Amino acid sequence: DASDYPRGTPENPIDRRALVAKFSALVGDRFGPEFAARSVVATSHLVSRSNLSETFGTLFAVSQLAV
């Protein structure tokens, strides 16, 4: 039974919608909902990117992170 395993394991996978919702809630609480949304967009296409430094450079350059 899938409930015997933690969510996110191969035996009990988490769907993308639930994962994005959890990520957005956790990151949004700390860094703001706009940064959370940009992060989801930036990371959703990593496989097709040839220049990751450009992807993440743009993401962090426009944010005002309160560390």
mmCIF file with all atom_site columns, N, CA, C and O in Angstrom, residues 17-67:
data_model
loop_
_atom_site.group_PDB
_atom_site.id
_atom_site.type_symbol
_atom_site.label_atom_id
_atom_site.label_alt_id
_atom_site.label_comp_id
_atom_site.label_asym_id
_atom_site.label_entity_id
_atom_site.label_seq_id
_atom_site.pdbx_PDB_ins_code
_atom_site.Cartn_x
_atom_site.Cartn_y
_atom_site.Cartn_z
_atom_site.occupancy
_atom_site.B_iso_or_equiv
_atom_site.pdbx_formal_charge
_atom_site.auth_seq_id
_atom_site.auth_comp_id
_atom_site.auth_asym_id
_atom_site.auth_atom_id
_atom_site.pdbx_PDB_model_num
ATOM 1   N N  . ARG A 1 17 ? 1.602  18.960 -9.205  1.00 0.00 ? 17 ARG A N  1
ATOM 2   C CA . ARG A 1 17 ? 0.770  20.021 -8.636  1.00 0.00 ? 17 ARG A CA 1
ATOM 3   C C  . ARG A 1 17 ? 0.972  20.111 -7.117  1.00 0.00 ? 17 ARG A C  1
ATOM 4   O O  . ARG A 1 17 ? 1.127  21.199 -6.570  1.00 0.00 ? 17 ARG A O  1
ATOM 5   N N  . ALA A 1 18 ? 0.981  18.980 -6.442  1.00 0.00 ? 18 ALA A N  1
ATOM 6   C CA . ALA A 1 18 ? 1.176  18.969 -4.990  1.00 0.00 ? 18 ALA A CA 1
ATOM 7   C C  . ALA A 1 18 ? 2.583  19.419 -4.623  1.00 0.00 ? 18 ALA A C  1
ATOM 8   O O  . ALA A 1 18 ? 2.781  20.140 -3.643  1.00 0.00 ? 18 ALA A O  1
ATOM 9   N N  . LEU A 1 19 ? 3.558  19.005 -5.407  1.00 0.00 ? 19 LEU A N  1
ATOM 10  C CA . LEU A 1 19 ? 4.944  19.399 -5.153  1.00 0.00 ? 19 LEU A CA 1
ATOM 11  C C  . LEU A 1 19 ? 5.134  20.904 -5.324  1.00 0.00 ? 19 LEU A C  1
ATOM 12  O O  . LEU A 1 19 ? 5.748  21.566 -4.486  1.00 0.00 ? 19 LEU A O  1
ATOM 13  N N  . VAL A 1 20 ? 4.573  21.462 -6.384  1.00 0.00 ? 20 VAL A N  1
ATOM 14  C CA . VAL A 1 20 ? 4.676  22.905 -6.623  1.00 0.00 ? 20 VAL A CA 1
ATOM 15  C C  . VAL A 1 20 ? 3.948  23.674 -5.520  1.00 0.00 ? 20 VAL A C  1
ATOM 16  O O  . VAL A 1 20 ? 4.437  24.701 -5.049  1.00 0.00 ? 20 VAL A O  1
ATOM 17  N N  . ALA A 1 21 ? 2.803  23.172 -5.092  1.00 0.00 ? 21 ALA A N  1
ATOM 18  C CA . ALA A 1 21 ? 2.060  23.848 -4.023  1.00 0.00 ? 21 ALA A CA 1
ATOM 19  C C  . ALA A 1 21 ? 2.871  23.865 -2.727  1.00 0.00 ? 21 ALA A C  1
ATOM 20  O O  . ALA A 1 21 ? 2.952  24.899 -2.043  1.00 0.00 ? 21 ALA A O  1
ATOM 21  N N  . LYS A 1 22 ? 3.485  22.750 -2.379  1.00 0.00 ? 22 LYS A N  1
ATOM 22  C CA . LYS A 1 22 ? 4.298  22.683 -1.159  1.00 0.00 ? 22 LYS A CA 1
ATOM 23  C C  . LYS A 1 22 ? 5.512  23.601 -1.278  1.00 0.00 ? 22 LYS A C  1
ATOM 24  O O  . LYS A 1 22 ? 5.823  24.364 -0.360  1.00 0.00 ? 22 LYS A O  1
ATOM 25  N N  . PHE A 1 23 ? 6.199  23.536 -2.407  1.00 0.00 ? 23 PHE A N  1
ATOM 26  C CA . PHE A 1 23 ? 7.369  24.399 -2.642  1.00 0.00 ? 23 PHE A CA 1
ATOM 27  C C  . PHE A 1 23 ? 6.971  25.870 -2.550  1.00 0.00 ? 23 PHE A C  1
ATOM 28  O O  . PHE A 1 23 ? 7.625  26.656 -1.865  1.00 0.00 ? 23 PHE A O  1
ATOM 29  N N  . SER A 1 24 ? 5.896  26.235 -3.213  1.00 0.00 ? 24 SER A N  1
ATOM 30  C CA . SER A 1 24 ? 5.453  27.630 -3.233  1.00 0.00 ? 24 SER A CA 1
ATOM 31  C C  . SER A 1 24 ? 5.096  28.124 -1.840  1.00 0.00 ? 24 SER A C  1
ATOM 32  O O  . SER A 1 24 ? 5.406  29.268 -1.488  1.00 0.00 ? 24 SER A O  1
ATOM 33  N N  . ALA A 1 25 ? 4.459  27.288 -1.059  1.00 0.00 ? 25 ALA A N  1
ATOM 34  C CA . ALA A 1 25 ? 4.101  27.681 0.308   1.00 0.00 ? 25 ALA A CA 1
ATOM 35  C C  . ALA A 1 25 ? 5.350  27.890 1.163   1.00 0.00 ? 25 ALA A C  1
ATOM 36  O O  . ALA A 1 25 ? 5.472  28.902 1.865   1.00 0.00 ? 25 ALA A O  1
ATOM 37  N N  . LEU A 1 26 ? 6.279  26.954 1.092   1.00 0.00 ? 26 LEU A N  1
ATOM 38  C CA . LEU A 1 26 ? 7.486  27.053 1.918   1.00 0.00 ? 26 LEU A CA 1
ATOM 39  C C  . LEU A 1 26 ? 8.392  28.200 1.474   1.00 0.00 ? 26 LEU A C  1
ATOM 40  O O  . LEU A 1 26 ? 8.842  28.999 2.297   1.00 0.00 ? 26 LEU A O  1
ATOM 41  N N  . VAL A 1 27 ? 8.652  28.300 0.189   1.00 0.00 ? 27 VAL A N  1
ATOM 42  C CA . VAL A 1 27 ? 9.528  29.349 -0.328  1.00 0.00 ? 27 VAL A CA 1
ATOM 43  C C  . VAL A 1 27 ? 8.830  30.705 -0.270  1.00 0.00 ? 27 VAL A C  1
ATOM 44  O O  . VAL A 1 27 ? 9.445  31.713 0.083   1.00 0.00 ? 27 VAL A O  1
ATOM 45  N N  . GLY A 1 28 ? 7.558  30.726 -0.575  1.00 0.00 ? 28 GLY A N  1
ATOM 46  C CA . GLY A 1 28 ? 6.800  31.973 -0.555  1.00 0.00 ? 28 GLY A CA 1
ATOM 47  C C  . GLY A 1 28 ? 6.749  32.600 0.825   1.00 0.00 ? 28 GLY A C  1
ATOM 48  O O  . GLY A 1 28 ? 6.832  33.823 0.961   1.00 0.00 ? 28 GLY A O  1
ATOM 49  N N  . ASP A 1 29 ? 6.633  31.774 1.851   1.00 0.00 ? 29 ASP A N  1
ATOM 50  C CA . ASP A 1 29 ? 6.630  32.299 3.221   1.00 0.00 ? 29 ASP A CA 1
ATOM 51  C C  . ASP A 1 29 ? 7.942  32.992 3.564   1.00 0.00 ? 29 ASP A C  1
ATOM 52  O O  . ASP A 1 29 ? 7.965  33.969 4.297   1.00 0.00 ? 29 ASP A O  1
ATOM 53  N N  . ARG A 1 30 ? 9.037  32.494 3.029   1.00 0.00 ? 30 ARG A N  1
ATOM 54  C CA . ARG A 1 30 ? 10.356 33.041 3.370   1.00 0.00 ? 30 ARG A CA 1
ATOM 55  C C  . ARG A 1 30 ? 10.800 34.151 2.430   1.00 0.00 ? 30 ARG A C  1
ATOM 56  O O  . ARG A 1 30 ? 11.356 35.149 2.849   1.00 0.00 ? 30 ARG A O  1
ATOM 57  N N  . PHE A 1 31 ? 10.581 33.965 1.133   1.00 0.00 ? 31 PHE A N  1
ATOM 58  C CA . PHE A 1 31 ? 11.132 34.882 0.132   1.00 0.00 ? 31 PHE A CA 1
ATOM 59  C C  . PHE A 1 31 ? 10.079 35.637 -0.669  1.00 0.00 ? 31 PHE A C  1
ATOM 60  O O  . PHE A 1 31 ? 10.409 36.448 -1.527  1.00 0.00 ? 31 PHE A O  1
ATOM 61  N N  . GLY A 1 32 ? 8.827  35.331 -0.435  1.00 0.00 ? 32 GLY A N  1
ATOM 62  C CA . GLY A 1 32 ? 7.744  36.012 -1.137  1.00 0.00 ? 32 GLY A CA 1
ATOM 63  C C  . GLY A 1 32 ? 7.182  35.171 -2.270  1.00 0.00 ? 32 GLY A C  1
ATOM 64  O O  . GLY A 1 32 ? 7.895  34.374 -2.883  1.00 0.00 ? 32 GLY A O  1
ATOM 65  N N  . PRO A 1 33 ? 5.900  35.353 -2.559  1.00 0.00 ? 33 PRO A N  1
ATOM 66  C CA . PRO A 1 33 ? 5.249  34.544 -3.587  1.00 0.00 ? 33 PRO A CA 1
ATOM 67  C C  . PRO A 1 33 ? 5.780  34.794 -5.000  1.00 0.00 ? 33 PRO A C  1
ATOM 68  O O  . PRO A 1 33 ? 5.787  33.885 -5.825  1.00 0.00 ? 33 PRO A O  1
ATOM 69  N N  . GLU A 1 34 ? 6.239  36.007 -5.279  1.00 0.00 ? 34 GLU A N  1
ATOM 70  C CA . GLU A 1 34 ? 6.761  36.292 -6.623  1.00 0.00 ? 34 GLU A CA 1
ATOM 71  C C  . GLU A 1 34 ? 8.041  35.498 -6.885  1.00 0.00 ? 34 GLU A C  1
ATOM 72  O O  . GLU A 1 34 ? 8.218  34.933 -7.962  1.00 0.00 ? 34 GLU A O  1
ATOM 73  N N  . PHE A 1 35 ? 8.927  35.472 -5.884  1.00 0.00 ? 35 PHE A N  1
ATOM 74  C CA . PHE A 1 35 ? 10.166 34.703 -6.041  1.00 0.00 ? 35 PHE A CA 1
ATOM 75  C C  . PHE A 1 35 ? 9.856  33.213 -6.162  1.00 0.00 ? 35 PHE A C  1
ATOM 76  O O  . PHE A 1 35 ? 10.454 32.516 -6.978  1.00 0.00 ? 35 PHE A O  1
ATOM 77  N N  . ALA A 1 36 ? 8.910  32.720 -5.376  1.00 0.00 ? 36 ALA A N  1
ATOM 78  C CA . ALA A 1 36 ? 8.525  31.308 -5.461  1.00 0.00 ? 36 ALA A CA 1
ATOM 79  C C  . ALA A 1 36 ? 8.021  30.978 -6.859  1.00 0.00 ? 36 ALA A C  1
ATOM 80  O O  . ALA A 1 36 ? 8.409  29.968 -7.446  1.00 0.00 ? 36 ALA A O  1
ATOM 81  N N  . ALA A 1 37 ? 7.185  31.837 -7.415  1.00 0.00 ? 37 ALA A N  1
ATOM 82  C CA . ALA A 1 37 ? 6.647  31.598 -8.758  1.00 0.00 ? 37 ALA A CA 1
ATOM 83  C C  . ALA A 1 37 ? 7.754  31.630 -9.805  1.00 0.00 ? 37 ALA A C  1
ATOM 84  O O  . ALA A 1 37 ? 7.794  30.784 -10.711 1.00 0.00 ? 37 ALA A O  1
ATOM 85  N N  . ARG A 1 38 ? 8.681  32.604 -9.702  1.00 0.00 ? 38 ARG A N  1
ATOM 86  C CA . ARG A 1 38 ? 9.803  32.662 -10.651 1.00 0.00 ? 38 ARG A CA 1
ATOM 87  C C  . ARG A 1 38 ? 10.688 31.426 -10.529 1.00 0.00 ? 38 ARG A C  1
ATOM 88  O O  . ARG A 1 38 ? 11.201 30.919 -11.526 1.00 0.00 ? 38 ARG A O  1
ATOM 89  N N  . SER A 1 39 ? 10.855 30.935 -9.325  1.00 0.00 ? 39 SER A N  1
ATOM 90  C CA . SER A 1 39 ? 11.670 29.738 -9.101  1.00 0.00 ? 39 SER A CA 1
ATOM 91  C C  . SER A 1 39 ? 11.057 28.522 -9.769  1.00 0.00 ? 39 SER A C  1
ATOM 92  O O  . SER A 1 39 ? 11.764 27.715 -10.382 1.00 0.00 ? 39 SER A O  1
ATOM 93  N N  . VAL A 1 40 ? 9.742  28.392 -9.657  1.00 0.00 ? 40 VAL A N  1
ATOM 94  C CA . VAL A 1 40 ? 9.054  27.265 -10.296 1.00 0.00 ? 40 VAL A CA 1
ATOM 95  C C  . VAL A 1 40 ? 9.240  27.332 -11.807 1.00 0.00 ? 40 VAL A C  1
ATOM 96  O O  . VAL A 1 40 ? 9.575  26.335 -12.450 1.00 0.00 ? 40 VAL A O  1
ATOM 97  N N  . VAL A 1 41 ? 9.070  28.505 -12.378 1.00 0.00 ? 41 VAL A N  1
ATOM 98  C CA . VAL A 1 41 ? 9.240  28.664 -13.825 1.00 0.00 ? 41 VAL A CA 1
ATOM 99  C C  . VAL A 1 41 ? 10.682 28.378 -14.230 1.00 0.00 ? 41 VAL A C  1
ATOM 100 O O  . VAL A 1 41 ? 10.936 27.643 -15.194 1.00 0.00 ? 41 VAL A O  1
ATOM 101 N N  . ALA A 1 42 ? 11.639 28.925 -13.489 1.00 0.00 ? 42 ALA A N  1
ATOM 102 C CA . ALA A 1 42 ? 13.056 28.753 -13.842 1.00 0.00 ? 42 ALA A CA 1
ATOM 103 C C  . ALA A 1 42 ? 13.487 27.295 -13.777 1.00 0.00 ? 42 ALA A C  1
ATOM 104 O O  . ALA A 1 42 ? 14.273 26.843 -14.604 1.00 0.00 ? 42 ALA A O  1
ATOM 105 N N  . THR A 1 43 ? 12.977 26.551 -12.814 1.00 0.00 ? 43 THR A N  1
ATOM 106 C CA . THR A 1 43 ? 13.417 25.166 -12.656 1.00 0.00 ? 43 THR A CA 1
ATOM 107 C C  . THR A 1 43 ? 12.589 24.166 -13.446 1.00 0.00 ? 43 THR A C  1
ATOM 108 O O  . THR A 1 43 ? 13.016 23.032 -13.620 1.00 0.00 ? 43 THR A O  1
ATOM 109 N N  . SER A 1 44 ? 11.460 24.569 -13.970 1.00 0.00 ? 44 SER A N  1
ATOM 110 C CA . SER A 1 44 ? 10.616 23.615 -14.683 1.00 0.00 ? 44 SER A CA 1
ATOM 111 C C  . SER A 1 44 ? 11.148 23.244 -16.064 1.00 0.00 ? 44 SER A C  1
ATOM 112 O O  . SER A 1 44 ? 10.689 22.275 -16.648 1.00 0.00 ? 44 SER A O  1
ATOM 113 N N  . HIS A 1 45 ? 12.113 23.985 -16.561 1.00 0.00 ? 45 HIS A N  1
ATOM 114 C CA . HIS A 1 45 ? 12.653 23.700 -17.889 1.00 0.00 ? 45 HIS A CA 1
ATOM 115 C C  . HIS A 1 45 ? 14.154 23.447 -17.859 1.00 0.00 ? 45 HIS A C  1
ATOM 116 O O  . HIS A 1 45 ? 14.841 23.667 -18.854 1.00 0.00 ? 45 HIS A O  1
ATOM 117 N N  . LEU A 1 46 ? 14.680 22.982 -16.742 1.00 0.00 ? 46 LEU A N  1
ATOM 118 C CA . LEU A 1 46 ? 16.127 22.800 -16.615 1.00 0.00 ? 46 LEU A CA 1
ATOM 119 C C  . LEU A 1 46 ? 16.694 21.812 -17.630 1.00 0.00 ? 46 LEU A C  1
ATOM 120 O O  . LEU A 1 46 ? 17.801 22.006 -18.118 1.00 0.00 ? 46 LEU A O  1
ATOM 121 N N  . VAL A 1 47 ? 15.960 20.780 -17.936 1.00 0.00 ? 47 VAL A N  1
ATOM 122 C CA . VAL A 1 47 ? 16.460 19.759 -18.857 1.00 0.00 ? 47 VAL A CA 1
ATOM 123 C C  . VAL A 1 47 ? 16.766 20.344 -20.224 1.00 0.00 ? 47 VAL A C  1
ATOM 124 O O  . VAL A 1 47 ? 17.740 19.961 -20.877 1.00 0.00 ? 47 VAL A O  1
ATOM 125 N N  . SER A 1 48 ? 15.982 21.322 -20.657 1.00 0.00 ? 48 SER A N  1
ATOM 126 C CA . SER A 1 48 ? 16.168 21.890 -21.993 1.00 0.00 ? 48 SER A CA 1
ATOM 127 C C  . SER A 1 48 ? 17.126 23.079 -22.021 1.00 0.00 ? 48 SER A C  1
ATOM 128 O O  . SER A 1 48 ? 17.401 23.619 -23.084 1.00 0.00 ? 48 SER A O  1
ATOM 129 N N  . ARG A 1 49 ? 17.643 23.491 -20.885 1.00 0.00 ? 49 ARG A N  1
ATOM 130 C CA . ARG A 1 49 ? 18.541 24.650 -20.827 1.00 0.00 ? 49 ARG A CA 1
ATOM 131 C C  . ARG A 1 49 ? 19.985 24.233 -21.104 1.00 0.00 ? 49 ARG A C  1
ATOM 132 O O  . ARG A 1 49 ? 20.448 23.225 -20.607 1.00 0.00 ? 49 ARG A O  1
ATOM 133 N N  . SER A 1 50 ? 20.679 25.039 -21.868 1.00 0.00 ? 50 SER A N  1
ATOM 134 C CA . SER A 1 50 ? 22.093 24.767 -22.117 1.00 0.00 ? 50 SER A CA 1
ATOM 135 C C  . SER A 1 50 ? 22.989 25.611 -21.227 1.00 0.00 ? 50 SER A C  1
ATOM 136 O O  . SER A 1 50 ? 24.163 25.316 -21.070 1.00 0.00 ? 50 SER A O  1
ATOM 137 N N  . ASN A 1 51 ? 22.433 26.673 -20.628 1.00 0.00 ? 51 ASN A N  1
ATOM 138 C CA . ASN A 1 51 ? 23.233 27.568 -19.800 1.00 0.00 ? 51 ASN A CA 1
ATOM 139 C C  . ASN A 1 51 ? 22.517 27.800 -18.468 1.00 0.00 ? 51 ASN A C  1
ATOM 140 O O  . ASN A 1 51 ? 21.702 28.711 -18.341 1.00 0.00 ? 51 ASN A O  1
ATOM 141 N N  . LEU A 1 52 ? 22.827 26.977 -17.477 1.00 0.00 ? 52 LEU A N  1
ATOM 142 C CA . LEU A 1 52 ? 22.150 27.088 -16.192 1.00 0.00 ? 52 LEU A CA 1
ATOM 143 C C  . LEU A 1 52 ? 22.559 28.335 -15.426 1.00 0.00 ? 52 LEU A C  1
ATOM 144 O O  . LEU A 1 52 ? 21.768 28.890 -14.671 1.00 0.00 ? 52 LEU A O  1
ATOM 145 N N  . SER A 1 53 ? 23.785 28.799 -15.628 1.00 0.00 ? 53 SER A N  1
ATOM 146 C CA . SER A 1 53 ? 24.204 30.007 -14.910 1.00 0.00 ? 53 SER A CA 1
ATOM 147 C C  . SER A 1 53 ? 23.359 31.201 -15.340 1.00 0.00 ? 53 SER A C  1
ATOM 148 O O  . SER A 1 53 ? 23.021 32.057 -14.528 1.00 0.00 ? 53 SER A O  1
ATOM 149 N N  . GLU A 1 54 ? 22.984 31.250 -16.587 1.00 0.00 ? 54 GLU A N  1
ATOM 150 C CA . GLU A 1 54 ? 22.114 32.323 -17.069 1.00 0.00 ? 54 GLU A CA 1
ATOM 151 C C  . GLU A 1 54 ? 20.720 32.207 -16.449 1.00 0.00 ? 54 GLU A C  1
ATOM 152 O O  . GLU A 1 54 ? 20.138 33.195 -16.009 1.00 0.00 ? 54 GLU A O  1
ATOM 153 N N  . THR A 1 55 ? 20.201 30.998 -16.395 1.00 0.00 ? 55 THR A N  1
ATOM 154 C CA . THR A 1 55 ? 18.879 30.774 -15.813 1.00 0.00 ? 55 THR A CA 1
ATOM 155 C C  . THR A 1 55 ? 18.842 31.224 -14.362 1.00 0.00 ? 55 THR A C  1
ATOM 156 O O  . THR A 1 55 ? 17.968 31.995 -13.963 1.00 0.00 ? 55 THR A O  1
ATOM 157 N N  . PHE A 1 56 ? 19.786 30.761 -13.556 1.00 0.00 ? 56 PHE A N  1
ATOM 158 C CA . PHE A 1 56 ? 19.777 31.097 -12.134 1.00 0.00 ? 56 PHE A CA 1
ATOM 159 C C  . PHE A 1 56 ? 20.294 32.501 -11.880 1.00 0.00 ? 56 PHE A C  1
ATOM 160 O O  . PHE A 1 56 ? 19.869 33.150 -10.929 1.00 0.00 ? 56 PHE A O  1
ATOM 161 N N  . GLY A 1 57 ? 21.179 32.995 -12.724 1.00 0.00 ? 57 GLY A N  1
ATOM 162 C CA . GLY A 1 57 ? 21.649 34.368 -12.583 1.00 0.00 ? 57 GLY A CA 1
ATOM 163 C C  . GLY A 1 57 ? 20.508 35.351 -12.734 1.00 0.00 ? 57 GLY A C  1
ATOM 164 O O  . GLY A 1 57 ? 20.366 36.296 -11.951 1.00 0.00 ? 57 GLY A O  1
ATOM 165 N N  . THR A 1 58 ? 19.664 35.126 -13.693 1.00 0.00 ? 58 THR A N  1
ATOM 166 C CA . THR A 1 58 ? 18.504 35.983 -13.907 1.00 0.00 ? 58 THR A CA 1
ATOM 167 C C  . THR A 1 58 ? 17.536 35.877 -12.731 1.00 0.00 ? 58 THR A C  1
ATOM 168 O O  . THR A 1 58 ? 17.020 36.882 -12.254 1.00 0.00 ? 58 THR A O  1
ATOM 169 N N  . LEU A 1 59 ? 17.319 34.688 -12.251 1.00 0.00 ? 59 LEU A N  1
ATOM 170 C CA . LEU A 1 59 ? 16.404 34.481 -11.145 1.00 0.00 ? 59 LEU A CA 1
ATOM 171 C C  . LEU A 1 59 ? 16.856 35.238 -9.904  1.00 0.00 ? 59 LEU A C  1
ATOM 172 O O  . LEU A 1 59 ? 16.092 35.947 -9.276  1.00 0.00 ? 59 LEU A O  1
ATOM 173 N N  . PHE A 1 60 ? 18.133 35.108 -9.553  1.00 0.00 ? 60 PHE A N  1
ATOM 174 C CA . PHE A 1 60 ? 18.626 35.739 -8.327  1.00 0.00 ? 60 PHE A CA 1
ATOM 175 C C  . PHE A 1 60 ? 18.950 37.203 -8.498  1.00 0.00 ? 60 PHE A C  1
ATOM 176 O O  . PHE A 1 60 ? 18.905 37.957 -7.535  1.00 0.00 ? 60 PHE A O  1
ATOM 177 N N  . ALA A 1 61 ? 19.268 37.643 -9.696  1.00 0.00 ? 61 ALA A N  1
ATOM 178 C CA . ALA A 1 61 ? 19.599 39.053 -9.913  1.00 0.00 ? 61 ALA A CA 1
ATOM 179 C C  . ALA A 1 61 ? 18.395 39.950 -9.686  1.00 0.00 ? 61 ALA A C  1
ATOM 180 O O  . ALA A 1 61 ? 18.543 41.061 -9.197  1.00 0.00 ? 61 ALA A O  1
ATOM 181 N N  . VAL A 1 62 ? 17.215 39.491 -10.008 1.00 0.00 ? 62 VAL A N  1
ATOM 182 C CA . VAL A 1 62 ? 16.036 40.341 -9.891  1.00 0.00 ? 62 VAL A CA 1
ATOM 183 C C  . VAL A 1 62 ? 15.356 40.195 -8.527  1.00 0.00 ? 62 VAL A C  1
ATOM 184 O O  . VAL A 1 62 ? 14.416 40.907 -8.227  1.00 0.00 ? 62 VAL A O  1
ATOM 185 N N  . SER A 1 63 ? 15.855 39.301 -7.691  1.00 0.00 ? 63 SER A N  1
ATOM 186 C CA . SER A 1 63 ? 15.207 39.114 -6.391  1.00 0.00 ? 63 SER A CA 1
ATOM 187 C C  . SER A 1 63 ? 15.941 39.908 -5.321  1.00 0.00 ? 63 SER A C  1
ATOM 188 O O  . SER A 1 63 ? 17.120 40.187 -5.424  1.00 0.00 ? 63 SER A O  1
ATOM 189 N N  . GLN A 1 64 ? 15.219 40.271 -4.312  1.00 0.00 ? 64 GLN A N  1
ATOM 190 C CA . GLN A 1 64 ? 15.775 40.931 -3.135  1.00 0.00 ? 64 GLN A CA 1
ATOM 191 C C  . GLN A 1 64 ? 15.632 39.961 -1.979  1.00 0.00 ? 64 GLN A C  1
ATOM 192 O O  . GLN A 1 64 ? 14.711 40.056 -1.187  1.00 0.00 ? 64 GLN A O  1
ATOM 193 N N  . LEU A 1 65 ? 16.535 38.990 -1.920  1.00 0.00 ? 65 LEU A N  1
ATOM 194 C CA . LEU A 1 65 ? 16.433 37.953 -0.905  1.00 0.00 ? 65 LEU A CA 1
ATOM 195 C C  . LEU A 1 65 ? 16.788 38.506 0.471   1.00 0.00 ? 65 LEU A C  1
ATOM 196 O O  . LEU A 1 65 ? 17.813 39.138 0.651   1.00 0.00 ? 65 LEU A O  1
ATOM 197 N N  . ALA A 1 66 ? 15.933 38.226 1.402   1.00 0.00 ? 66 ALA A N  1
ATOM 198 C CA . ALA A 1 66 ? 16.201 38.586 2.801   1.00 0.00 ? 66 ALA A CA 1
ATOM 199 C C  . ALA A 1 66 ? 16.741 37.344 3.491   1.00 0.00 ? 66 ALA A C  1
ATOM 200 O O  . ALA A 1 66 ? 15.991 36.498 3.923   1.00 0.00 ? 66 ALA A O  1
ATOM 201 N N  . VAL A 1 67 ? 18.028 37.222 3.525   1.00 0.00 ? 67 VAL A N  1
ATOM 202 C CA . VAL A 1 67 ? 18.654 35.999 4.045   1.00 0.00 ? 67 VAL A CA 1
ATOM 203 C C  . VAL A 1 67 ? 18.761 36.031 5.531   1.00 0.00 ? 67 VAL A C  1
ATOM 204 O O  . VAL A 1 67 ? 18.957 36.906 6.225   1.00 0.00 ? 67 VAL A O  1
#
